PDB file of C-alpha atoms in Angstrom:
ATOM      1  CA  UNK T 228      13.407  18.270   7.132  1.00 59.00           C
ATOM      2  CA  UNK T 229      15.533  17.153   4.153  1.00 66.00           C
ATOM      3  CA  UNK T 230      13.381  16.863   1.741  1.00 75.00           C
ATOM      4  CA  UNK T 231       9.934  18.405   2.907  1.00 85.00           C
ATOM      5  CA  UNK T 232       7.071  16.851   1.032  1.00 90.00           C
ATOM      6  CA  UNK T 233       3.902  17.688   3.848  1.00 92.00           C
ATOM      7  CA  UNK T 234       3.603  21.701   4.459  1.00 93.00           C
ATOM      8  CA  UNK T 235       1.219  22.921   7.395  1.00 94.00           C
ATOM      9  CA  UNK T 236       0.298  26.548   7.764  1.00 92.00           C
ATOM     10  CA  UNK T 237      -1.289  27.684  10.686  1.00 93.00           C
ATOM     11  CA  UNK T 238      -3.269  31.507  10.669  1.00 90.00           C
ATOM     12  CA  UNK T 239      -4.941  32.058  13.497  1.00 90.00           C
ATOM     13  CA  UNK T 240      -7.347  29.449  14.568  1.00 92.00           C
ATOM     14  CA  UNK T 241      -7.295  28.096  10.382  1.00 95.00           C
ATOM     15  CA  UNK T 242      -5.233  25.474   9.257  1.00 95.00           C
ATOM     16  CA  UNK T 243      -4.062  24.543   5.700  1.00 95.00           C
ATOM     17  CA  UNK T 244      -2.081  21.861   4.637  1.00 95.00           C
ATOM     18  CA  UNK T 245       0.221  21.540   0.801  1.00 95.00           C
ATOM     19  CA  UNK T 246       0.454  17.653   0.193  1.00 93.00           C
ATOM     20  CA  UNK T 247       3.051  17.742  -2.400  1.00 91.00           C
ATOM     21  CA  UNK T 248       4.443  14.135  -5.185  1.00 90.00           C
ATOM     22  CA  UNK T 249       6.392  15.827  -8.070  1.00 88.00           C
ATOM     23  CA  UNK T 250       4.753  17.767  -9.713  1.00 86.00           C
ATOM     24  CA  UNK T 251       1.118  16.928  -8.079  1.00 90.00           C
ATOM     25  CA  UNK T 252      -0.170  18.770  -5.160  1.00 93.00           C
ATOM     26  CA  UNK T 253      -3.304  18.283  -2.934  1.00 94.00           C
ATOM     27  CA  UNK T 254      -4.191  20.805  -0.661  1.00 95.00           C
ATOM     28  CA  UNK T 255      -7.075  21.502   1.766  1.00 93.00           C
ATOM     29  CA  UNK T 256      -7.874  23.868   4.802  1.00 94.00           C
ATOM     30  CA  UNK T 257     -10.387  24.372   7.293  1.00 92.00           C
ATOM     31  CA  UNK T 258     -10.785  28.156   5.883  1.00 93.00           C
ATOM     32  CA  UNK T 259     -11.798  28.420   1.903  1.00 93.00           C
ATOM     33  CA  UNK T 260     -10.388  31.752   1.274  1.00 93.00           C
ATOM     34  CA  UNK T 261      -6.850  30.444   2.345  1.00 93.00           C
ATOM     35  CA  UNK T 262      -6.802  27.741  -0.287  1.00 93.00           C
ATOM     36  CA  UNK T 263      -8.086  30.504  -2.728  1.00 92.00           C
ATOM     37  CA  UNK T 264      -5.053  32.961  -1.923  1.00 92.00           C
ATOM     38  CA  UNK T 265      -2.462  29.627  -2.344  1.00 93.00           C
ATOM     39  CA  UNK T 266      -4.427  28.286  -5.751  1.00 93.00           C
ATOM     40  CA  UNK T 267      -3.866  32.211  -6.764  1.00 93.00           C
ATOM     41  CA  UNK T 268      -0.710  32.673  -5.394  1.00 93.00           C
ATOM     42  CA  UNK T 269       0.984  28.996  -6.963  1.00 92.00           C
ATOM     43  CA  UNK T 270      -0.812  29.676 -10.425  1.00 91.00           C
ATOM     44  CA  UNK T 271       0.552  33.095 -10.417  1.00 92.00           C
ATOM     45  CA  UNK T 272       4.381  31.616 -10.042  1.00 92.00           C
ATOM     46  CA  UNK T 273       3.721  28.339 -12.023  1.00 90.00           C
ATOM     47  CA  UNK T 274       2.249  27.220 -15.504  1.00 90.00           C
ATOM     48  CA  UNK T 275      -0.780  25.044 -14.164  1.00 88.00           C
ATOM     49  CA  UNK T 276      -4.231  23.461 -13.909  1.00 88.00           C
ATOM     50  CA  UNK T 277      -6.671  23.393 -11.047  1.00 88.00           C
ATOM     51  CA  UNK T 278      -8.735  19.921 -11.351  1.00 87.00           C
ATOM     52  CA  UNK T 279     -11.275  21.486  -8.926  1.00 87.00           C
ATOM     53  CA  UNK T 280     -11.921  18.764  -5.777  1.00 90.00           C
ATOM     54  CA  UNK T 281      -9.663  15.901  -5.584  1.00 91.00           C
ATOM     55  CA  UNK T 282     -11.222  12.776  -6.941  1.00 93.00           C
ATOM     56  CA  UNK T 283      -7.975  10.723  -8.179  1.00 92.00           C
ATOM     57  CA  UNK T 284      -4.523  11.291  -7.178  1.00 90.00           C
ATOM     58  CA  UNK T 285      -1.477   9.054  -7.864  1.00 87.00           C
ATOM     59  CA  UNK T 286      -3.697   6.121  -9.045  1.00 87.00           C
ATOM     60  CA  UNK T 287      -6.359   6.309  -5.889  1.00 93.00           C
ATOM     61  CA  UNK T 288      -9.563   7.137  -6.286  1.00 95.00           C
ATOM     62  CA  UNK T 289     -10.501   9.332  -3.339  1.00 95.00           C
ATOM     63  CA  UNK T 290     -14.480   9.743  -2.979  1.00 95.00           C
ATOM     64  CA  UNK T 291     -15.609  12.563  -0.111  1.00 92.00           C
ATOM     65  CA  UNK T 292     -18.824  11.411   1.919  1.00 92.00           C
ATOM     66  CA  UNK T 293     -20.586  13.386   4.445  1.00 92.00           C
ATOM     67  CA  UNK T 294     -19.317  10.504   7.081  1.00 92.00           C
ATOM     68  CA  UNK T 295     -16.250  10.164   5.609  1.00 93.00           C
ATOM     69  CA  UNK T 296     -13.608   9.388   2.967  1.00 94.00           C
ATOM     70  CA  UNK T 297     -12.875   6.198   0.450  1.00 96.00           C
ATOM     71  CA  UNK T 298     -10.134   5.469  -0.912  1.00 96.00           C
ATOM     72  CA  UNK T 299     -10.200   2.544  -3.421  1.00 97.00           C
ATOM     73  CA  UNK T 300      -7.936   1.339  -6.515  1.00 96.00           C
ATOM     74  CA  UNK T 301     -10.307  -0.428  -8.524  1.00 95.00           C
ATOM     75  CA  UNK T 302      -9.789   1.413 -12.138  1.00 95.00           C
ATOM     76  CA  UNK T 303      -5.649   0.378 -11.382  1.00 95.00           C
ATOM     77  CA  UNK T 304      -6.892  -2.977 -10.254  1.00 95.00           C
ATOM     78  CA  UNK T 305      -9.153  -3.490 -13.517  1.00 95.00           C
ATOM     79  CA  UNK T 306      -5.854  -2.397 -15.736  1.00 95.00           C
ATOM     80  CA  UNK T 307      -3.579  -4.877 -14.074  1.00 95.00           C
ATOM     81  CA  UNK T 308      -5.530  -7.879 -14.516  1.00 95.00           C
ATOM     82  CA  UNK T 309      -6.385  -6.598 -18.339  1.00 96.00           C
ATOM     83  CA  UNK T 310      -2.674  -6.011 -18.348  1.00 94.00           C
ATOM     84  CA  UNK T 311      -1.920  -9.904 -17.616  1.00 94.00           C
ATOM     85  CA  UNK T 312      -4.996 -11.197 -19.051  1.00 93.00           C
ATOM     86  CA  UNK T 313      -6.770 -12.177 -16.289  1.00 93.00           C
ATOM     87  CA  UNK T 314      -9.983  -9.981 -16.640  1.00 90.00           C
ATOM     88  CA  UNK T 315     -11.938 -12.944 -17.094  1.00 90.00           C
ATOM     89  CA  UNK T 316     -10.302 -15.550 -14.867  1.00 91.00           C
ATOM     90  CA  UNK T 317     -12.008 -17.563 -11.932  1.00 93.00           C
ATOM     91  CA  UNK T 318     -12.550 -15.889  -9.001  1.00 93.00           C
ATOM     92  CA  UNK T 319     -10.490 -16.928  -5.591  1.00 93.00           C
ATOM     93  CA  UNK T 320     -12.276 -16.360  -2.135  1.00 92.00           C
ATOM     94  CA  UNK T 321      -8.894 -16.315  -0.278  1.00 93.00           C
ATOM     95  CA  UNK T 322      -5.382 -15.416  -1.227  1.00 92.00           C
ATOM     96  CA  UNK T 323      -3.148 -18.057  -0.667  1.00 88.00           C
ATOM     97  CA  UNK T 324      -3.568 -21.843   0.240  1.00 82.00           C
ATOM     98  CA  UNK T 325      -2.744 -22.731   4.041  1.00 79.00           C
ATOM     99  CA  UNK T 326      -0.365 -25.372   2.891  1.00 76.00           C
ATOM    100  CA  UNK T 327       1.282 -23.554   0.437  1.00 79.00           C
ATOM    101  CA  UNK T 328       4.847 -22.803   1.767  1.00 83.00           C
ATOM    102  CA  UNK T 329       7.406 -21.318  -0.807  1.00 90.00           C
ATOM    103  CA  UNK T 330      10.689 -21.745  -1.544  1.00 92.00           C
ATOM    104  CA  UNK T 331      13.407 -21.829  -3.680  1.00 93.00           C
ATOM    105  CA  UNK T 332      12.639 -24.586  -5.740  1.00 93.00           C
ATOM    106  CA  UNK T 333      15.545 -25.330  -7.529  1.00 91.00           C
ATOM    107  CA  UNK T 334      14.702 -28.272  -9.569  1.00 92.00           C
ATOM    108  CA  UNK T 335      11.094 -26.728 -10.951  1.00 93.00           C
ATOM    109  CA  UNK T 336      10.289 -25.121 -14.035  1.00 94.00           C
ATOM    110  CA  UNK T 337      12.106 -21.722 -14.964  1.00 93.00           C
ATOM    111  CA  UNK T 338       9.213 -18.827 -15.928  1.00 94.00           C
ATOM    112  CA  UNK T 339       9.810 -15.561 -17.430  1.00 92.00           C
ATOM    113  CA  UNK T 340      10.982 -13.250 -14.672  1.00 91.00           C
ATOM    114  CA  UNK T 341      10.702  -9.947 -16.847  1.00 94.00           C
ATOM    115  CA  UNK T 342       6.995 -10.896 -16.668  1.00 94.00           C
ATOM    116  CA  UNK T 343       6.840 -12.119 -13.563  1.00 96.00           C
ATOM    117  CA  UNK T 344       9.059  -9.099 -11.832  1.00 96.00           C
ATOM    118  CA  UNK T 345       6.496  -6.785 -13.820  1.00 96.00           C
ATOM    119  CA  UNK T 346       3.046  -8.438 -11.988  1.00 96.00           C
ATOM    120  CA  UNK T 347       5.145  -8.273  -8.153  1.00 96.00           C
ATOM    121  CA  UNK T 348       6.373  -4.332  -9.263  1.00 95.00           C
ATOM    122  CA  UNK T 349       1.883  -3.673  -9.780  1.00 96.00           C
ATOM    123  CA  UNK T 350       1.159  -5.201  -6.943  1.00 96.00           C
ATOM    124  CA  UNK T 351       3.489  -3.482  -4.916  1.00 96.00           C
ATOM    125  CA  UNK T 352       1.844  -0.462  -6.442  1.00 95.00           C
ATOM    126  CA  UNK T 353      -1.686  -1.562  -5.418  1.00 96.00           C
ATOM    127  CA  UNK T 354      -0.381  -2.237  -1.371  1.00 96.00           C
ATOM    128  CA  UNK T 355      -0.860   1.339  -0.923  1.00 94.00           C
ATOM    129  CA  UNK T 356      -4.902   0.823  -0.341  1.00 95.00           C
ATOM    130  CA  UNK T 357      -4.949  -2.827  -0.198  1.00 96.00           C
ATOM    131  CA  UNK T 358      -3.317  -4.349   2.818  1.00 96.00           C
ATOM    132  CA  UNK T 359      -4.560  -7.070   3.044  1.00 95.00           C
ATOM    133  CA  UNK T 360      -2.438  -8.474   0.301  1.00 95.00           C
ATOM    134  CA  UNK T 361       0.800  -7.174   1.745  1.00 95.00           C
ATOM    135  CA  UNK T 362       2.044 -10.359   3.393  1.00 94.00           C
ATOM    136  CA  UNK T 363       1.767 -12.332   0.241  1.00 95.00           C
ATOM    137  CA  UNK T 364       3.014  -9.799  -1.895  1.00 96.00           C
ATOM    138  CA  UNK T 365       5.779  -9.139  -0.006  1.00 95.00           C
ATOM    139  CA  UNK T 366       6.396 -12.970   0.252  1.00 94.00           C
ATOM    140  CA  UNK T 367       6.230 -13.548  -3.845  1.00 95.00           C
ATOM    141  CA  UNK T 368       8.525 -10.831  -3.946  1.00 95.00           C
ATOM    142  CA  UNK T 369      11.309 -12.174  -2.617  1.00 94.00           C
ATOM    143  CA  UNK T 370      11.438 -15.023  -5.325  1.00 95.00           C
ATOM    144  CA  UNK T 371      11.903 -12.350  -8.664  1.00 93.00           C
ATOM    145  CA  UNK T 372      15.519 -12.822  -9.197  1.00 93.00           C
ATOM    146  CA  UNK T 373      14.675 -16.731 -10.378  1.00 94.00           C
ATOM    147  CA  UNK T 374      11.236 -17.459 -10.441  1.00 96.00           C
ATOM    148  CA  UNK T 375       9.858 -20.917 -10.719  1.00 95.00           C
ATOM    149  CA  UNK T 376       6.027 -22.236 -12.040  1.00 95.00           C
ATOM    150  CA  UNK T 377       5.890 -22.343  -8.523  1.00 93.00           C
ATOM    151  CA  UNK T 378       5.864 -19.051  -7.255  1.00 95.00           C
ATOM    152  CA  UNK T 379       3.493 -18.037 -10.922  1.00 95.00           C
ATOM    153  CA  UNK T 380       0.981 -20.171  -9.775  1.00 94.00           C
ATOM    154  CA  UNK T 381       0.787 -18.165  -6.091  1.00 95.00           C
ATOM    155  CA  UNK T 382       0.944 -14.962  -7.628  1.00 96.00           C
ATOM    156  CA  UNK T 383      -1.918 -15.636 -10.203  1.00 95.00           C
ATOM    157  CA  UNK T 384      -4.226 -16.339  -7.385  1.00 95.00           C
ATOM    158  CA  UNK T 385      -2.735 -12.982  -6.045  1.00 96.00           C
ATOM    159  CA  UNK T 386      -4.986 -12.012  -9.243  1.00 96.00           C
ATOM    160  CA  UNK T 387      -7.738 -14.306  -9.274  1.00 96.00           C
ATOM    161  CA  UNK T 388      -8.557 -12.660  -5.570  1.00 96.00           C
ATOM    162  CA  UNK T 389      -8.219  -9.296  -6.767  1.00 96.00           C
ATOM    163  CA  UNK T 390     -10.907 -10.334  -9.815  1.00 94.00           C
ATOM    164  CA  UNK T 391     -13.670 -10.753  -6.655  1.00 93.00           C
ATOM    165  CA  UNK T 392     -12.398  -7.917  -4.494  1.00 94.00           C
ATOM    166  CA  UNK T 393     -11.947  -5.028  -7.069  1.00 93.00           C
ATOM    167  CA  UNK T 394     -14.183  -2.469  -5.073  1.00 93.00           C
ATOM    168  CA  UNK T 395     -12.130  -3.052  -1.508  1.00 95.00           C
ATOM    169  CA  UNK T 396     -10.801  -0.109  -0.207  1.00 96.00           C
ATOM    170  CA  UNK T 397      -9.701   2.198   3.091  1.00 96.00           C
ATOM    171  CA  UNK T 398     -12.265   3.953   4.350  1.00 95.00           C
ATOM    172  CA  UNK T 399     -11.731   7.087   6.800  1.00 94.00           C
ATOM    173  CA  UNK T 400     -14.404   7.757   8.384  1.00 92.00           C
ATOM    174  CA  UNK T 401     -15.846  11.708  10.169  1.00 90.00           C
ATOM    175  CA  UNK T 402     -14.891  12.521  13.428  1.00 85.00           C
ATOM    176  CA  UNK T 403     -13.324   9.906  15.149  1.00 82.00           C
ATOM    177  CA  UNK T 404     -10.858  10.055  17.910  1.00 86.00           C
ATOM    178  CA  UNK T 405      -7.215  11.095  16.984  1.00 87.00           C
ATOM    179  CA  UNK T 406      -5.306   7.905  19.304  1.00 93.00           C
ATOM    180  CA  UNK T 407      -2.521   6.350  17.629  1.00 94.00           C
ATOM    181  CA  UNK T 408      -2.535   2.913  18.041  1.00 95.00           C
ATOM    182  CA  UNK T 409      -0.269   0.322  16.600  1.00 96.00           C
ATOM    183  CA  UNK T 410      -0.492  -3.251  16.260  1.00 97.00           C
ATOM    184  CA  UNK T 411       2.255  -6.222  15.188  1.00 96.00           C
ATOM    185  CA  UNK T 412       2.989  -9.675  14.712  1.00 96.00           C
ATOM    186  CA  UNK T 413       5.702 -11.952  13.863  1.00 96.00           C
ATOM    187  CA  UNK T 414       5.883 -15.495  12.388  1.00 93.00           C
ATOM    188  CA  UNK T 415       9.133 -17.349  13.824  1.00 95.00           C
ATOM    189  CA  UNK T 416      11.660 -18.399  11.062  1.00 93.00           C
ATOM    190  CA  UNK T 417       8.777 -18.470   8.805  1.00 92.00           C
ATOM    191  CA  UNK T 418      11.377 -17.926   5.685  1.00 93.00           C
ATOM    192  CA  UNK T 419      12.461 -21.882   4.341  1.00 90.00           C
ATOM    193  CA  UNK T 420      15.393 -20.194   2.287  1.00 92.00           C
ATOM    194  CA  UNK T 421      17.321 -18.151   5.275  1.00 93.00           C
ATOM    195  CA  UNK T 422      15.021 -19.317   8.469  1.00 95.00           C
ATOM    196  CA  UNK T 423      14.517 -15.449   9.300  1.00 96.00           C
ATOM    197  CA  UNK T 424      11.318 -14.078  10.870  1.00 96.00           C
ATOM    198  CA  UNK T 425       8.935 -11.251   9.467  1.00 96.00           C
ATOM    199  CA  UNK T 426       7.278  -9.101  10.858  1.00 97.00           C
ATOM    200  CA  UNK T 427       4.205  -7.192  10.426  1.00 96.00           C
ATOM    201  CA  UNK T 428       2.458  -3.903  12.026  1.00 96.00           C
ATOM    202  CA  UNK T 429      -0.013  -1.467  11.010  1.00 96.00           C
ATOM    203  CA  UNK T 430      -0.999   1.796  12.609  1.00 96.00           C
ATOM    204  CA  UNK T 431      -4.546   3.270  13.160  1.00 95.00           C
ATOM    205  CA  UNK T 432      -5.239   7.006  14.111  1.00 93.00           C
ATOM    206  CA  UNK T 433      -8.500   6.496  15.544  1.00 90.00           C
ATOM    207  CA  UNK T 434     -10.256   3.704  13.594  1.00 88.00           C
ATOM    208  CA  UNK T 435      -8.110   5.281  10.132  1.00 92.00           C
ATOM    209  CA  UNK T 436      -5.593   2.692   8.990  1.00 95.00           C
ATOM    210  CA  UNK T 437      -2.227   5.294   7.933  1.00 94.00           C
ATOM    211  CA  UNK T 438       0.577   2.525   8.102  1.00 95.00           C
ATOM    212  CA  UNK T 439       1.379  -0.755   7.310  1.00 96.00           C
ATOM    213  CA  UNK T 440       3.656  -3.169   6.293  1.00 94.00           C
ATOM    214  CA  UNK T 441       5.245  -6.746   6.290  1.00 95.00           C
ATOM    215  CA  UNK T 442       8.909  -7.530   6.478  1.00 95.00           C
ATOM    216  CA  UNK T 443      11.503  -9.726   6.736  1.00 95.00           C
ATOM    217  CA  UNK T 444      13.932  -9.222   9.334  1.00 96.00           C
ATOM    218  CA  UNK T 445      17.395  -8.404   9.327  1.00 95.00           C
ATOM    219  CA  UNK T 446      18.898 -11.267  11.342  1.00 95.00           C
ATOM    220  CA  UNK T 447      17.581 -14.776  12.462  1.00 96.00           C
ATOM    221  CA  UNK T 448      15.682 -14.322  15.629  1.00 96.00           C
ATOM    222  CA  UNK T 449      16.899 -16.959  17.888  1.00 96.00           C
ATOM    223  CA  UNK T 450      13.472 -17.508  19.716  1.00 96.00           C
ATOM    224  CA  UNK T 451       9.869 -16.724  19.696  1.00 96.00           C
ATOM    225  CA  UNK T 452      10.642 -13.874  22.120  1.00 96.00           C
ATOM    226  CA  UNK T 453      13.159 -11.826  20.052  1.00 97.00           C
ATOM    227  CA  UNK T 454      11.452 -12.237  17.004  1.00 97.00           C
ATOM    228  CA  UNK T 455       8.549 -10.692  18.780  1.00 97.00           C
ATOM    229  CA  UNK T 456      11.366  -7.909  20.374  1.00 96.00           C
ATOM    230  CA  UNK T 457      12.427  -6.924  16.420  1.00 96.00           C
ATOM    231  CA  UNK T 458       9.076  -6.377  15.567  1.00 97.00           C
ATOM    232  CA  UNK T 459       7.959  -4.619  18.561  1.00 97.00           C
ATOM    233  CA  UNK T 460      10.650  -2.392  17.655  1.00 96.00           C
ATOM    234  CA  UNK T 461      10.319  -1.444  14.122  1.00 94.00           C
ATOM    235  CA  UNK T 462       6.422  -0.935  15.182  1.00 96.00           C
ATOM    236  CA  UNK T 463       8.243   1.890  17.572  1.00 95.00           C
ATOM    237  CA  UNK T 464       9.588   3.247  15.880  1.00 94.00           C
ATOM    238  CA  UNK T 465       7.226   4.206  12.837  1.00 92.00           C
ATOM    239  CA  UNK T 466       4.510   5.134  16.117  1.00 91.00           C
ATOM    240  CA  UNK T 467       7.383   7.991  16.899  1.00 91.00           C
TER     241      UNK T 467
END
């Protein structure tokens, strides 16, 4: 209620809804002539374009099926690896090694954090329709303030994944069931720097992923069960 960002109208037995980010706006309603009257009615008080059915919003690509919706971010995918120049590198079928366990590293090689900081900060970008790189992301993330040849070497297979899954995406699917069900995890002082936990959850509505994420926790869980406890709660709390 502070800073309102989702609008719902309700006329009727009709529902709209105003998705607003800035100065972009997606809206849709079960009744045509209501999203005529608000295109009219927002052109009328504001200098701008209608771009007609929404195909690509805030870097997704959004494509409308009869059984459902897509959403992919291969074009931002294809400009982050030209971006880094790894268009053309070697393809990687998973995205991290299972013996590859990060760390400081004090004594190895010093890299080029600007660059390095800039990769994480695109990748963080592409975890809005790509979860399945969250963990790792998240994980590389936590080494920008000093990173090491170390941590470069994880995050370019970050990129050498993303070379062989370009086209993955979310998909939404028609007329599913509205449950909200959650789902988490924990690892148990799974951090080498600070021995903390992190946790992980995502949230389906129906068989439609809408949440997700992969944290570190604030404190060190002391056993198995309250690192469990923390992440039971954050998943909670994002379920109310």
């Amino acid at each position: 209620k502070a800073d309102n960002t989702l609008f719902v109208k309700k006329f009727n037995k009709d529902t709209m809804y105003v998705q607003i980010y800035v100065d972009d706006i997606v809206f849709g309603s079960t009744n045509l002539s209501l999203c005529k009257e608000f295109a009219k009615t927002m052109q009328g008080e504001f200098e701008m374009s209608m771009m007609g059915e929404v195909t690509f919003f805030l870097g997704l690509q959004i494509k409308q099926m009869s059984d459902g919706i897509f959403i992919s971010q291969s074009k931002y995918c294809n400009e982050l690896l030209k971006k880094f120049g790894m268009e053309w590198c070697k393809e990687a079928t998973t995205l991290v090694s299972n013996s590859c366990n990060l760390d400081l590293d004090e004594k190895g090689i010093a890299v080029d954090n600007s660059k390095y900081r800039g990769i994480i900060g695109s990748l963080l970008y592409l975890t809005a329709s790509r979860p399945d790189i969250m963990f790792v992301v998240c994980l590389c993330a936590r080494f920008k303030a000093n990173p090491k040849e170390s941590h470069t070497k994880v995050v370019k297979r970050i990129l050498k994944y993303l070379r062989g899954t370009m086209n993955v995406g979310l998909w939404y699917p028609k007329g599913v069931s509205l449950s909200l069900i959650g789902y988490l995890d924990s690892d148990y002082v799974g951090c080498r720097v600070d021995r903390k936990s992190t946790s992980g959850t995502c949230h389906l509505l129906g068989s439609a992923l809408v949440s997700w994420h992969s944290k570190k926790q604030a404190c060190v869980a002391l056993s198995t069960a309250e690192a469990e406890y923390i992440a039971t709660g954050s998943c909670c709390a994002q379920i109310l």
